[in-house]
Amino acid sequence: MASTPKHDYYKTLGVERGAEEDDIRKAYRKLARKYHPDLNPGDKAAEDRFKKVTEAYDVLSDESKKKVYDQFGFYSDNIPPNGAQPGAGSSSGPNFEGFDFAEFLRQQQQHQRGGPPPPFEEERGGGGFRDIFGQFFGRNSSRQAVHPERGADLEYGLNVDFWQSIKGTQVKLSISRQETCEVCHGSGSSGNHVAVCPECDGSGTVTQMAGAMKFNLTCNRCNGTGRLKNACPNCRGEGRLSRPDSVEVRIPQGVASGSRLRVAGKGNAGTAGGPSGDLYITVRVEDHPFFERDGDNIVIQIPLTISEAGLGAKIEVPTIDGRALLKIPQGTQSGQKFRLREKGVFNGRKNTRGDEIVEVFLKAPDVHDERTRELLRELAQIQTDDVRSDIWSKVQPAA
Ligand SMILES: [Zn+2]
Ligand SMILES: [Zn+2]
């Protein structure tokens, strides 16, 4: 018999040990309906119950997981579910009956708390958690053969100002990327050197979570010794080293905020001769006080005087190329938009330019002299049309 499990999944589901698959499923459905977060909004206790029930069902509904759980009173995804097959080592395998799991974990934790890591190459009396399963499941605890793997891609954010985005630019980025170790040329091994294990940082143990439980496991990489034999001392057996690097990046003309640029081969170096990853640069364009981008178009708001709007005028407006002339027709209203063709942003993919959209608004004159006042009074006497008549005719509620 296994020791009393910390989480009794059978109890959680309210079924007997050895219950049929069907009964387990029925029990789960009933409880899941009862404790489902959607039906118990804001109820933390129900949510916890739901999680426990789901965890229990996850294990008990899976034949191979259930097998492990029934034997050890415990299941973790870190244990290969198909590992308990005969043929790994002796045909019967070690006998785990009567093994006190709780006691074992306690010992492990005490070991963790007390004292420094064991010296190099010391055989551990208790053996690690993983070692036990390793023996039982026939897992090879020595490091697996290294296969060439592509290096990871790197992501970078880059701010450019408005003009850099319009005209394009060249920037030098300082990044940190993993490069192939020049001492071992990426193999990670070198003569008879001993390096501190990078996986566990020399402690010999790594922490893993299994559900709500936390376990200190013997480091698989160094078998709990905290040291790696024959490991390159320069890269501690990693084959790669993090290094600052500078990368020249050409920011294309007309780049939009949020664009992602790829610099091939400038990600992390691959392992065991695998290719490097790529570097991705996400561009953020800083705002301009007046020019605004709308795709390839530039939008700008331009004030007009009352006389310009009323009489019509030719005014100068700013564009990204400099000043341009814009004809304002007689009787222009606030909010009207004018288009300056091909005064927008260059689009390299389409090989076209956007437009500039000029949106005008009326600016009332500053009145601080008697002459202006006189003229405006005169204007008011002539212009007697009610500019709000259209609104008045439409705001009345239907009779
Ligand atoms: Zn190296
Ligand atoms: Zn280690």
mmCIF file of C-alpha atoms and ligand atoms in Angstrom:
data_model
loop_
_atom_site.group_PDB
_atom_site.id
_atom_site.type_symbol
_atom_site.label_atom_id
_atom_site.label_comp_id
_atom_site.label_asym_id
_atom_site.label_seq_id
_atom_site.Cartn_x
_atom_site.Cartn_y
_atom_site.Cartn_z
ATOM 1 C CA MET A 1 0.000 0.000 0.000
ATOM 2 C CA ALA A 2 1.096 3.504 -0.665
ATOM 3 C CA SER A 3 1.372 5.951 2.192
ATOM 4 C CA THR A 4 -1.587 8.198 2.933
ATOM 5 C CA PRO A 5 -1.592 10.747 0.131
ATOM 6 C CA LYS A 6 -1.546 14.445 0.835
ATOM 7 C CA HIS A 7 -4.381 14.996 -1.602
ATOM 8 C CA ASP A 8 -6.821 12.149 -1.612
ATOM 9 C CA TYR A 9 -8.274 12.442 -5.084
ATOM 10 C CA TYR A 10 -10.838 9.738 -4.396
ATOM 11 C CA LYS A 11 -12.039 11.583 -1.340
ATOM 12 C CA THR A 12 -12.108 14.849 -3.282
ATOM 13 C CA LEU A 13 -14.453 13.279 -5.797
ATOM 14 C CA GLY A 14 -16.358 11.403 -3.106
ATOM 15 C CA VAL A 15 -15.821 7.975 -4.650
ATOM 16 C CA GLU A 16 -14.447 4.726 -3.331
ATOM 17 C CA ARG A 17 -10.890 3.714 -4.061
ATOM 18 C CA GLY A 18 -11.094 1.442 -7.112
ATOM 19 C CA ALA A 19 -14.278 3.116 -8.356
ATOM 20 C CA GLU A 20 -15.265 2.483 -11.978
ATOM 21 C CA GLU A 21 -14.318 4.953 -14.669
ATOM 22 C CA ASP A 22 -17.988 5.745 -15.149
ATOM 23 C CA ASP A 23 -18.597 6.531 -11.469
ATOM 24 C CA ILE A 24 -15.552 8.782 -11.388
ATOM 25 C CA ARG A 25 -16.818 10.716 -14.377
ATOM 26 C CA LYS A 26 -20.324 11.052 -12.915
ATOM 27 C CA ALA A 27 -18.967 12.228 -9.567
ATOM 28 C CA TYR A 28 -16.771 14.767 -11.299
ATOM 29 C CA ARG A 29 -19.599 16.164 -13.409
ATOM 30 C CA LYS A 30 -21.831 16.570 -10.405
ATOM 31 C CA LEU A 31 -19.176 18.416 -8.399
ATOM 32 C CA ALA A 32 -17.946 20.487 -11.322
ATOM 33 C CA ARG A 33 -21.484 21.725 -11.907
ATOM 34 C CA LYS A 34 -21.829 22.575 -8.246
ATOM 35 C CA TYR A 35 -18.559 24.478 -7.849
ATOM 36 C CA HIS A 36 -18.109 25.945 -11.292
ATOM 37 C CA PRO A 37 -16.840 29.574 -10.999
ATOM 38 C CA ASP A 38 -19.487 30.774 -13.456
ATOM 39 C CA LEU A 39 -22.175 29.590 -11.088
ATOM 40 C CA ASN A 40 -20.376 30.908 -7.994
ATOM 41 C CA PRO A 41 -19.081 34.299 -9.006
ATOM 42 C CA GLY A 42 -16.680 35.768 -6.454
ATOM 43 C CA ASP A 43 -16.796 32.675 -4.229
ATOM 44 C CA LYS A 44 -13.142 31.869 -3.544
ATOM 45 C CA ALA A 45 -13.919 28.684 -1.637
ATOM 46 C CA ALA A 46 -15.992 27.318 -4.507
ATOM 47 C CA GLU A 47 -13.258 28.211 -6.940
ATOM 48 C CA ASP A 48 -10.700 26.316 -4.855
ATOM 49 C CA ARG A 49 -12.996 23.342 -4.631
ATOM 50 C CA PHE A 50 -13.504 23.439 -8.381
ATOM 51 C CA LYS A 51 -9.746 23.448 -8.955
ATOM 52 C CA LYS A 52 -9.234 20.501 -6.589
ATOM 53 C CA VAL A 53 -12.039 18.538 -8.199
ATOM 54 C CA THR A 54 -10.646 19.209 -11.652
ATOM 55 C CA GLU A 55 -7.147 18.228 -10.583
ATOM 56 C CA ALA A 56 -8.449 15.013 -9.079
ATOM 57 C CA TYR A 57 -10.418 14.173 -12.194
ATOM 58 C CA ASP A 58 -7.499 15.004 -14.441
ATOM 59 C CA VAL A 59 -5.463 12.290 -12.742
ATOM 60 C CA LEU A 60 -8.123 9.691 -12.023
ATOM 61 C CA SER A 61 -9.632 9.851 -15.496
ATOM 62 C CA ASP A 62 -6.314 9.126 -17.155
ATOM 63 C CA GLU A 63 -5.367 5.491 -16.926
ATOM 64 C CA SER A 64 -1.621 5.950 -16.835
ATOM 65 C CA LYS A 65 -1.748 8.889 -14.421
ATOM 66 C CA LYS A 66 -4.112 6.974 -12.193
ATOM 67 C CA LYS A 67 -1.717 4.044 -12.127
ATOM 68 C CA VAL A 68 1.080 6.247 -10.833
ATOM 69 C CA TYR A 69 -1.233 7.901 -8.328
ATOM 70 C CA ASP A 70 -2.568 4.610 -7.018
ATOM 71 C CA GLN A 71 0.937 3.375 -6.440
ATOM 72 C CA PHE A 72 2.525 6.470 -4.925
ATOM 73 C CA GLY A 73 -0.449 8.449 -3.652
ATOM 74 C CA PHE A 74 0.888 11.223 -5.806
ATOM 75 C CA TYR A 75 1.061 12.290 -9.394
ATOM 76 C CA SER A 76 3.215 14.858 -11.144
ATOM 77 C CA ASP A 77 3.483 15.646 -14.828
ATOM 78 C CA ASN A 78 7.226 15.515 -14.408
ATOM 79 C CA ILE A 79 7.058 11.785 -14.091
ATOM 80 C CA PRO A 80 6.767 10.089 -17.451
ATOM 81 C CA PRO A 81 3.350 8.453 -17.446
ATOM 82 C CA ASN A 82 4.571 5.629 -19.605
ATOM 83 C CA GLY A 83 7.640 5.196 -17.463
ATOM 84 C CA ALA A 84 6.291 2.481 -15.245
ATOM 85 C CA GLN A 85 6.678 -0.147 -17.888
ATOM 86 C CA PRO A 86 8.521 -3.328 -17.175
ATOM 87 C CA GLY A 87 11.882 -3.834 -18.752
ATOM 88 C CA ALA A 88 13.450 -0.740 -17.284
ATOM 89 C CA GLY A 89 16.140 -2.319 -15.167
ATOM 90 C CA SER A 90 14.876 -5.481 -13.586
ATOM 91 C CA SER A 91 11.590 -6.848 -14.754
ATOM 92 C CA SER A 92 9.872 -6.439 -11.410
ATOM 93 C CA GLY A 93 11.299 -3.060 -10.527
ATOM 94 C CA PRO A 94 11.970 -1.925 -6.997
ATOM 95 C CA ASN A 95 9.284 -2.594 -4.507
ATOM 96 C CA PHE A 96 7.689 0.645 -3.395
ATOM 97 C CA GLU A 97 5.190 -0.841 -1.023
ATOM 98 C CA GLY A 98 5.359 0.722 2.372
ATOM 99 C CA PHE A 99 7.452 3.586 1.126
ATOM 100 C CA ASP A 100 6.669 6.589 3.267
ATOM 101 C CA PHE A 101 6.315 9.387 0.836
ATOM 102 C CA ALA A 102 5.645 12.105 3.370
ATOM 103 C CA GLU A 103 8.664 11.086 5.395
ATOM 104 C CA PHE A 104 10.790 11.056 2.285
ATOM 105 C CA LEU A 105 9.756 14.590 1.384
ATOM 106 C CA ARG A 106 10.406 15.773 4.907
ATOM 107 C CA GLN A 107 13.918 14.416 4.747
ATOM 108 C CA GLN A 108 14.475 16.063 1.446
ATOM 109 C CA GLN A 109 13.386 19.408 2.796
ATOM 110 C CA GLN A 110 15.545 19.084 5.877
ATOM 111 C CA HIS A 111 18.441 18.309 3.675
ATOM 112 C CA GLN A 112 17.677 21.432 1.720
ATOM 113 C CA ARG A 113 17.577 23.639 4.743
ATOM 114 C CA GLY A 114 20.668 22.356 6.471
ATOM 115 C CA GLY A 115 24.232 22.828 5.441
ATOM 116 C CA PRO A 116 26.081 23.499 2.245
ATOM 117 C CA PRO A 117 25.665 21.398 -0.886
ATOM 118 C CA PRO A 118 27.595 18.170 -0.780
ATOM 119 C CA PRO A 119 31.127 18.239 -2.066
ATOM 120 C CA PHE A 120 31.894 17.244 -5.577
ATOM 121 C CA GLU A 121 31.175 13.629 -6.503
ATOM 122 C CA GLU A 122 29.751 12.681 -3.144
ATOM 123 C CA GLU A 123 27.232 9.906 -3.317
ATOM 124 C CA ARG A 124 24.059 10.970 -1.651
ATOM 125 C CA GLY A 125 22.672 8.665 0.949
ATOM 126 C CA GLY A 126 19.012 9.355 0.361
ATOM 127 C CA GLY A 127 19.244 9.966 -3.326
ATOM 128 C CA GLY A 128 17.065 12.546 -5.012
ATOM 129 C CA PHE A 129 13.422 12.379 -5.751
ATOM 130 C CA ARG A 130 14.215 12.173 -9.412
ATOM 131 C CA ASP A 131 16.791 9.495 -8.726
ATOM 132 C CA ILE A 132 14.160 7.283 -7.181
ATOM 133 C CA PHE A 133 11.850 7.679 -10.103
ATOM 134 C CA GLY A 134 14.817 7.543 -12.376
ATOM 135 C CA GLN A 135 15.723 4.125 -11.076
ATOM 136 C CA PHE A 136 12.196 2.959 -11.046
ATOM 137 C CA PHE A 137 11.252 4.174 -14.465
ATOM 138 C CA GLY A 138 14.622 3.448 -15.956
ATOM 139 C CA ARG A 139 15.178 7.042 -16.864
ATOM 140 C CA ASN A 140 18.722 7.662 -17.857
ATOM 141 C CA SER A 141 19.916 10.194 -15.358
ATOM 142 C CA SER A 142 23.030 11.143 -17.291
ATOM 143 C CA ARG A 143 22.660 14.116 -19.552
ATOM 144 C CA GLN A 144 20.947 13.394 -22.826
ATOM 145 C CA ALA A 145 22.867 13.693 -26.042
ATOM 146 C CA VAL A 146 22.909 17.258 -27.310
ATOM 147 C CA HIS A 147 21.106 17.854 -30.577
ATOM 148 C CA PRO A 148 21.644 20.942 -32.678
ATOM 149 C CA GLU A 149 18.913 23.422 -31.902
ATOM 150 C CA ARG A 150 18.134 26.765 -33.436
ATOM 151 C CA GLY A 151 18.837 29.718 -31.140
ATOM 152 C CA ALA A 152 15.971 31.732 -29.716
ATOM 153 C CA ASP A 153 14.677 34.846 -31.467
ATOM 154 C CA LEU A 154 15.217 38.111 -29.644
ATOM 155 C CA GLU A 155 12.699 40.931 -29.365
ATOM 156 C CA TYR A 156 13.681 44.549 -29.133
ATOM 157 C CA GLY A 157 11.741 47.780 -28.832
ATOM 158 C CA LEU A 158 13.075 50.862 -30.596
ATOM 159 C CA ASN A 159 11.852 54.445 -30.334
ATOM 160 C CA VAL A 160 12.428 56.716 -33.310
ATOM 161 C CA ASP A 161 11.307 60.301 -33.683
ATOM 162 C CA PHE A 162 8.831 61.456 -36.293
ATOM 163 C CA TRP A 163 11.407 62.652 -38.808
ATOM 164 C CA GLN A 164 13.465 59.475 -38.529
ATOM 165 C CA SER A 165 10.344 57.509 -39.395
ATOM 166 C CA ILE A 166 9.558 59.740 -42.384
ATOM 167 C CA LYS A 167 13.014 59.852 -43.897
ATOM 168 C CA GLY A 168 14.322 56.486 -42.697
ATOM 169 C CA THR A 169 17.466 56.144 -40.653
ATOM 170 C CA GLN A 170 20.316 53.928 -39.591
ATOM 171 C CA VAL A 171 20.579 53.052 -35.919
ATOM 172 C CA LYS A 172 23.133 51.144 -33.897
ATOM 173 C CA LEU A 173 21.482 48.955 -31.290
ATOM 174 C CA SER A 174 23.277 47.700 -28.220
ATOM 175 C CA ILE A 175 21.822 44.320 -27.434
ATOM 176 C CA SER A 176 22.718 41.332 -25.342
ATOM 177 C CA ARG A 177 22.700 38.036 -27.181
ATOM 178 C CA GLN A 178 24.030 34.557 -26.614
ATOM 179 C CA GLU A 179 27.023 33.816 -28.760
ATOM 180 C CA THR A 180 28.837 30.574 -29.370
ATOM 181 C CA CYS A 181 31.596 30.075 -26.805
ATOM 182 C CA GLU A 182 34.933 30.623 -28.509
ATOM 183 C CA VAL A 183 36.792 28.288 -26.124
ATOM 184 C CA CYS A 184 34.797 25.124 -26.781
ATOM 185 C CA HIS A 185 33.265 26.291 -30.078
ATOM 186 C CA GLY A 186 29.808 25.539 -28.743
ATOM 187 C CA SER A 187 30.398 21.964 -27.648
ATOM 188 C CA GLY A 188 30.261 22.878 -23.961
ATOM 189 C CA SER A 189 32.971 20.382 -23.091
ATOM 190 C CA SER A 190 36.641 20.907 -22.675
ATOM 191 C CA GLY A 191 39.348 18.610 -21.350
ATOM 192 C CA ASN A 192 39.222 17.674 -17.700
ATOM 193 C CA HIS A 193 37.901 20.924 -16.408
ATOM 194 C CA VAL A 194 35.196 21.121 -13.798
ATOM 195 C CA ALA A 195 32.608 23.888 -13.972
ATOM 196 C CA VAL A 196 29.820 25.000 -11.661
ATOM 197 C CA CYS A 197 26.554 23.529 -12.953
ATOM 198 C CA PRO A 198 24.562 26.363 -14.586
ATOM 199 C CA GLU A 199 21.251 24.531 -14.159
ATOM 200 C CA CYS A 200 21.272 24.586 -10.354
ATOM 201 C CA ASP A 201 24.001 27.170 -9.875
ATOM 202 C CA GLY A 202 26.079 24.679 -7.942
ATOM 203 C CA SER A 203 23.445 23.813 -5.340
ATOM 204 C CA GLY A 204 22.776 20.349 -6.737
ATOM 205 C CA THR A 205 19.022 20.778 -6.510
ATOM 206 C CA VAL A 206 16.323 22.457 -8.547
ATOM 207 C CA THR A 207 12.835 23.401 -7.398
ATOM 208 C CA GLN A 208 9.815 22.096 -9.240
ATOM 209 C CA MET A 209 6.131 22.602 -8.740
ATOM 210 C CA ALA A 210 3.692 19.738 -8.928
ATOM 211 C CA GLY A 211 0.195 21.129 -8.554
ATOM 212 C CA ALA A 212 0.205 23.084 -5.325
ATOM 213 C CA MET A 213 3.246 21.262 -4.001
ATOM 214 C CA LYS A 214 6.814 22.345 -4.272
ATOM 215 C CA PHE A 215 9.632 19.845 -4.518
ATOM 216 C CA ASN A 216 13.346 20.131 -4.371
ATOM 217 C CA LEU A 217 14.674 17.708 -6.897
ATOM 218 C CA THR A 218 18.184 16.585 -7.507
ATOM 219 C CA CYS A 219 19.547 18.506 -10.456
ATOM 220 C CA ASN A 220 19.423 16.249 -13.463
ATOM 221 C CA ARG A 221 22.202 18.018 -15.254
ATOM 222 C CA CYS A 222 24.908 17.428 -12.658
ATOM 223 C CA ASN A 223 23.231 14.561 -10.754
ATOM 224 C CA GLY A 224 23.179 16.647 -7.607
ATOM 225 C CA THR A 225 26.891 17.294 -7.492
ATOM 226 C CA GLY A 226 26.571 20.950 -8.427
ATOM 227 C CA ARG A 227 29.591 20.490 -10.676
ATOM 228 C CA LEU A 228 30.041 19.417 -14.243
ATOM 229 C CA LYS A 229 32.998 17.329 -15.224
ATOM 230 C CA ASN A 230 34.648 17.948 -18.545
ATOM 231 C CA ALA A 231 32.661 21.116 -18.879
ATOM 232 C CA CYS A 232 34.105 24.142 -20.588
ATOM 233 C CA PRO A 233 34.989 26.575 -17.772
ATOM 234 C CA ASN A 234 34.441 29.567 -20.018
ATOM 235 C CA CYS A 235 30.745 28.874 -20.660
ATOM 236 C CA ARG A 236 30.147 26.412 -17.783
ATOM 237 C CA GLY A 237 29.229 23.746 -20.285
ATOM 238 C CA GLU A 238 26.507 25.829 -21.933
ATOM 239 C CA GLY A 239 28.360 26.182 -25.221
ATOM 240 C CA ARG A 240 27.092 29.769 -25.353
ATOM 241 C CA LEU A 241 27.701 32.987 -23.504
ATOM 242 C CA SER A 242 25.635 36.143 -23.140
ATOM 243 C CA ARG A 243 27.501 39.006 -24.690
ATOM 244 C CA PRO A 244 26.782 42.619 -25.480
ATOM 245 C CA ASP A 245 26.618 43.115 -29.212
ATOM 246 C CA SER A 246 25.932 46.075 -31.406
ATOM 247 C CA VAL A 247 23.717 45.671 -34.429
ATOM 248 C CA GLU A 248 23.335 48.180 -37.256
ATOM 249 C CA VAL A 249 19.718 48.416 -38.315
ATOM 250 C CA ARG A 250 18.377 50.294 -41.296
ATOM 251 C CA ILE A 251 14.989 51.816 -40.492
ATOM 252 C CA PRO A 252 13.177 52.124 -43.835
ATOM 253 C CA GLN A 253 11.643 55.364 -45.039
ATOM 254 C CA GLY A 254 8.028 55.712 -43.940
ATOM 255 C CA VAL A 255 8.145 53.106 -41.168
ATOM 256 C CA ALA A 256 4.927 53.104 -39.136
ATOM 257 C CA SER A 257 4.630 52.825 -35.385
ATOM 258 C CA GLY A 258 4.282 49.186 -34.393
ATOM 259 C CA SER A 259 6.181 47.851 -37.431
ATOM 260 C CA ARG A 260 8.284 44.782 -36.771
ATOM 261 C CA LEU A 261 11.621 44.543 -38.524
ATOM 262 C CA ARG A 262 13.601 41.333 -38.750
ATOM 263 C CA VAL A 263 17.372 41.141 -38.642
ATOM 264 C CA ALA A 264 18.207 37.602 -39.715
ATOM 265 C CA GLY A 265 20.711 35.643 -37.662
ATOM 266 C CA LYS A 266 21.066 38.220 -34.904
ATOM 267 C CA GLY A 267 19.129 36.286 -32.286
ATOM 268 C CA ASN A 268 20.776 33.868 -29.866
ATOM 269 C CA ALA A 269 23.328 31.405 -31.189
ATOM 270 C CA GLY A 270 22.066 27.865 -31.675
ATOM 271 C CA THR A 271 23.307 24.907 -29.642
ATOM 272 C CA ALA A 272 25.627 22.214 -30.940
ATOM 273 C CA GLY A 273 26.033 23.928 -34.280
ATOM 274 C CA GLY A 274 22.366 24.811 -34.757
ATOM 275 C CA PRO A 275 21.590 28.065 -36.597
ATOM 276 C CA SER A 276 21.152 31.394 -34.813
ATOM 277 C CA GLY A 277 17.711 32.844 -34.179
ATOM 278 C CA ASP A 278 16.619 36.198 -35.560
ATOM 279 C CA LEU A 279 16.377 39.612 -33.997
ATOM 280 C CA TYR A 280 12.984 41.326 -34.190
ATOM 281 C CA ILE A 281 12.718 45.053 -33.698
ATOM 282 C CA THR A 282 9.380 46.639 -32.924
ATOM 283 C CA VAL A 283 9.469 50.305 -33.886
ATOM 284 C CA ARG A 284 7.587 52.936 -31.937
ATOM 285 C CA VAL A 285 7.346 56.323 -33.608
ATOM 286 C CA GLU A 286 7.192 59.329 -31.304
ATOM 287 C CA ASP A 287 4.429 61.847 -31.863
ATOM 288 C CA HIS A 288 4.931 65.116 -33.720
ATOM 289 C CA PRO A 289 3.274 68.228 -32.268
ATOM 290 C CA PHE A 290 1.384 68.996 -35.529
ATOM 291 C CA PHE A 291 1.754 66.211 -38.060
ATOM 292 C CA GLU A 292 -0.296 63.148 -37.374
ATOM 293 C CA ARG A 293 -0.108 59.895 -39.282
ATOM 294 C CA ASP A 294 -3.069 58.033 -40.656
ATOM 295 C CA GLY A 295 -1.574 55.137 -42.570
ATOM 296 C CA ASP A 296 0.419 56.709 -45.368
ATOM 297 C CA ASN A 297 -1.455 60.005 -45.041
ATOM 298 C CA ILE A 298 -0.375 62.944 -42.943
ATOM 299 C CA VAL A 299 -3.144 64.835 -41.164
ATOM 300 C CA ILE A 300 -2.740 68.396 -39.930
ATOM 301 C CA GLN A 301 -5.130 70.942 -38.401
ATOM 302 C CA ILE A 302 -4.774 74.496 -39.724
ATOM 303 C CA PRO A 303 -6.507 77.629 -38.400
ATOM 304 C CA LEU A 304 -8.183 80.125 -40.790
ATOM 305 C CA THR A 305 -9.172 83.718 -40.074
ATOM 306 C CA ILE A 306 -12.814 84.740 -40.567
ATOM 307 C CA SER A 307 -11.876 86.787 -43.615
ATOM 308 C CA GLU A 308 -9.812 83.965 -45.187
ATOM 309 C CA ALA A 309 -12.713 81.573 -44.723
ATOM 310 C CA GLY A 310 -15.289 84.075 -45.876
ATOM 311 C CA LEU A 311 -13.489 85.630 -48.809
ATOM 312 C CA GLY A 312 -11.303 82.729 -49.835
ATOM 313 C CA ALA A 313 -7.500 82.868 -49.793
ATOM 314 C CA LYS A 314 -4.281 81.240 -50.797
ATOM 315 C CA ILE A 315 -2.465 80.173 -47.666
ATOM 316 C CA GLU A 316 0.811 78.412 -46.924
ATOM 317 C CA VAL A 317 0.582 75.119 -45.042
ATOM 318 C CA PRO A 318 3.391 72.950 -43.686
ATOM 319 C CA THR A 319 4.038 69.567 -45.280
ATOM 320 C CA ILE A 320 6.776 67.037 -44.581
ATOM 321 C CA ASP A 321 8.536 68.431 -47.683
ATOM 322 C CA GLY A 322 8.335 72.034 -46.483
ATOM 323 C CA ARG A 323 5.773 74.772 -47.255
ATOM 324 C CA ALA A 324 3.025 74.252 -49.800
ATOM 325 C CA LEU A 325 0.308 76.539 -51.156
ATOM 326 C CA LEU A 326 -3.306 75.687 -50.454
ATOM 327 C CA LYS A 327 -6.250 77.451 -52.028
ATOM 328 C CA ILE A 328 -9.078 78.129 -49.593
ATOM 329 C CA PRO A 329 -12.350 78.694 -51.466
ATOM 330 C CA GLN A 330 -14.889 81.353 -50.520
ATOM 331 C CA GLY A 331 -17.225 80.382 -47.721
ATOM 332 C CA THR A 332 -15.034 77.622 -46.242
ATOM 333 C CA GLN A 333 -16.419 76.197 -43.027
ATOM 334 C CA SER A 334 -14.662 74.955 -39.898
ATOM 335 C CA GLY A 335 -13.891 71.244 -40.146
ATOM 336 C CA GLN A 336 -13.621 71.192 -43.917
ATOM 337 C CA LYS A 337 -10.800 69.013 -45.256
ATOM 338 C CA PHE A 338 -8.467 69.609 -48.187
ATOM 339 C CA ARG A 339 -6.189 67.108 -49.824
ATOM 340 C CA LEU A 340 -2.640 67.785 -50.945
ATOM 341 C CA ARG A 341 -1.868 64.883 -53.259
ATOM 342 C CA GLU A 342 1.337 62.907 -52.691
ATOM 343 C CA LYS A 343 2.476 65.055 -49.825
ATOM 344 C CA GLY A 344 2.138 62.133 -47.417
ATOM 345 C CA VAL A 345 4.452 59.332 -46.367
ATOM 346 C CA PHE A 346 6.448 57.209 -48.787
ATOM 347 C CA ASN A 347 5.378 53.577 -48.842
ATOM 348 C CA GLY A 348 8.304 51.432 -49.962
ATOM 349 C CA ARG A 349 6.208 48.342 -50.604
ATOM 350 C CA LYS A 350 3.782 50.097 -52.933
ATOM 351 C CA ASN A 351 6.351 52.630 -54.120
ATOM 352 C CA THR A 352 3.753 55.359 -53.680
ATOM 353 C CA ARG A 353 3.232 58.342 -51.438
ATOM 354 C CA GLY A 354 0.207 59.099 -49.325
ATOM 355 C CA ASP A 355 -1.513 62.510 -49.235
ATOM 356 C CA GLU A 356 -1.584 65.308 -46.735
ATOM 357 C CA ILE A 357 -5.042 66.020 -45.362
ATOM 358 C CA VAL A 358 -5.481 69.593 -44.161
ATOM 359 C CA GLU A 359 -8.374 70.070 -41.783
ATOM 360 C CA VAL A 360 -9.238 73.742 -41.257
ATOM 361 C CA PHE A 361 -10.887 75.405 -38.291
ATOM 362 C CA LEU A 362 -11.965 79.011 -37.866
ATOM 363 C CA LYS A 363 -10.191 81.242 -35.434
ATOM 364 C CA ALA A 364 -12.166 84.243 -34.203
ATOM 365 C CA PRO A 365 -10.291 87.538 -34.377
ATOM 366 C CA ASP A 366 -8.779 88.988 -31.235
ATOM 367 C CA VAL A 367 -10.797 92.130 -30.710
ATOM 368 C CA HIS A 368 -8.989 94.804 -28.761
ATOM 369 C CA ASP A 369 -9.310 97.883 -30.940
ATOM 370 C CA GLU A 370 -12.304 100.090 -31.688
ATOM 371 C CA ARG A 371 -11.957 99.790 -35.486
ATOM 372 C CA THR A 372 -12.305 95.975 -35.461
ATOM 373 C CA ARG A 373 -15.281 96.229 -33.135
ATOM 374 C CA GLU A 374 -16.932 98.713 -35.505
ATOM 375 C CA LEU A 375 -16.409 96.462 -38.506
ATOM 376 C CA LEU A 376 -17.794 93.421 -36.729
ATOM 377 C CA ARG A 377 -20.864 95.363 -35.562
ATOM 378 C CA GLU A 378 -21.389 96.453 -39.136
ATOM 379 C CA LEU A 379 -21.037 92.877 -40.280
ATOM 380 C CA ALA A 380 -23.593 91.771 -37.707
ATOM 381 C CA GLN A 381 -26.083 94.302 -39.070
ATOM 382 C CA ILE A 382 -25.682 92.983 -42.591
ATOM 383 C CA GLN A 383 -25.456 89.278 -41.768
ATOM 384 C CA THR A 384 -28.861 88.851 -40.108
ATOM 385 C CA ASP A 385 -29.367 85.190 -41.044
ATOM 386 C CA ASP A 386 -29.760 82.966 -37.989
ATOM 387 C CA VAL A 387 -26.836 80.505 -38.259
ATOM 388 C CA ARG A 388 -28.663 78.222 -35.793
ATOM 389 C CA SER A 389 -32.004 78.118 -37.578
ATOM 390 C CA ASP A 390 -31.283 74.645 -38.932
ATOM 391 C CA ILE A 391 -30.668 73.340 -35.422
ATOM 392 C CA TRP A 392 -33.792 75.004 -33.969
ATOM 393 C CA SER A 393 -35.932 73.417 -36.616
ATOM 394 C CA LYS A 394 -34.705 69.949 -35.634
ATOM 395 C CA VAL A 395 -34.387 69.955 -31.850
ATOM 396 C CA GLN A 396 -38.106 70.106 -31.037
ATOM 397 C CA PRO A 397 -39.561 66.804 -29.850
ATOM 398 C CA ALA A 398 -42.079 65.286 -32.226
ATOM 399 C CA ALA A 399 -45.577 66.463 -31.332
HETATM 400 ZN ZN ZN B 1 32.640 26.924 -23.830
HETATM 401 ZN ZN ZN B 2 23.148 21.072 -11.359
#
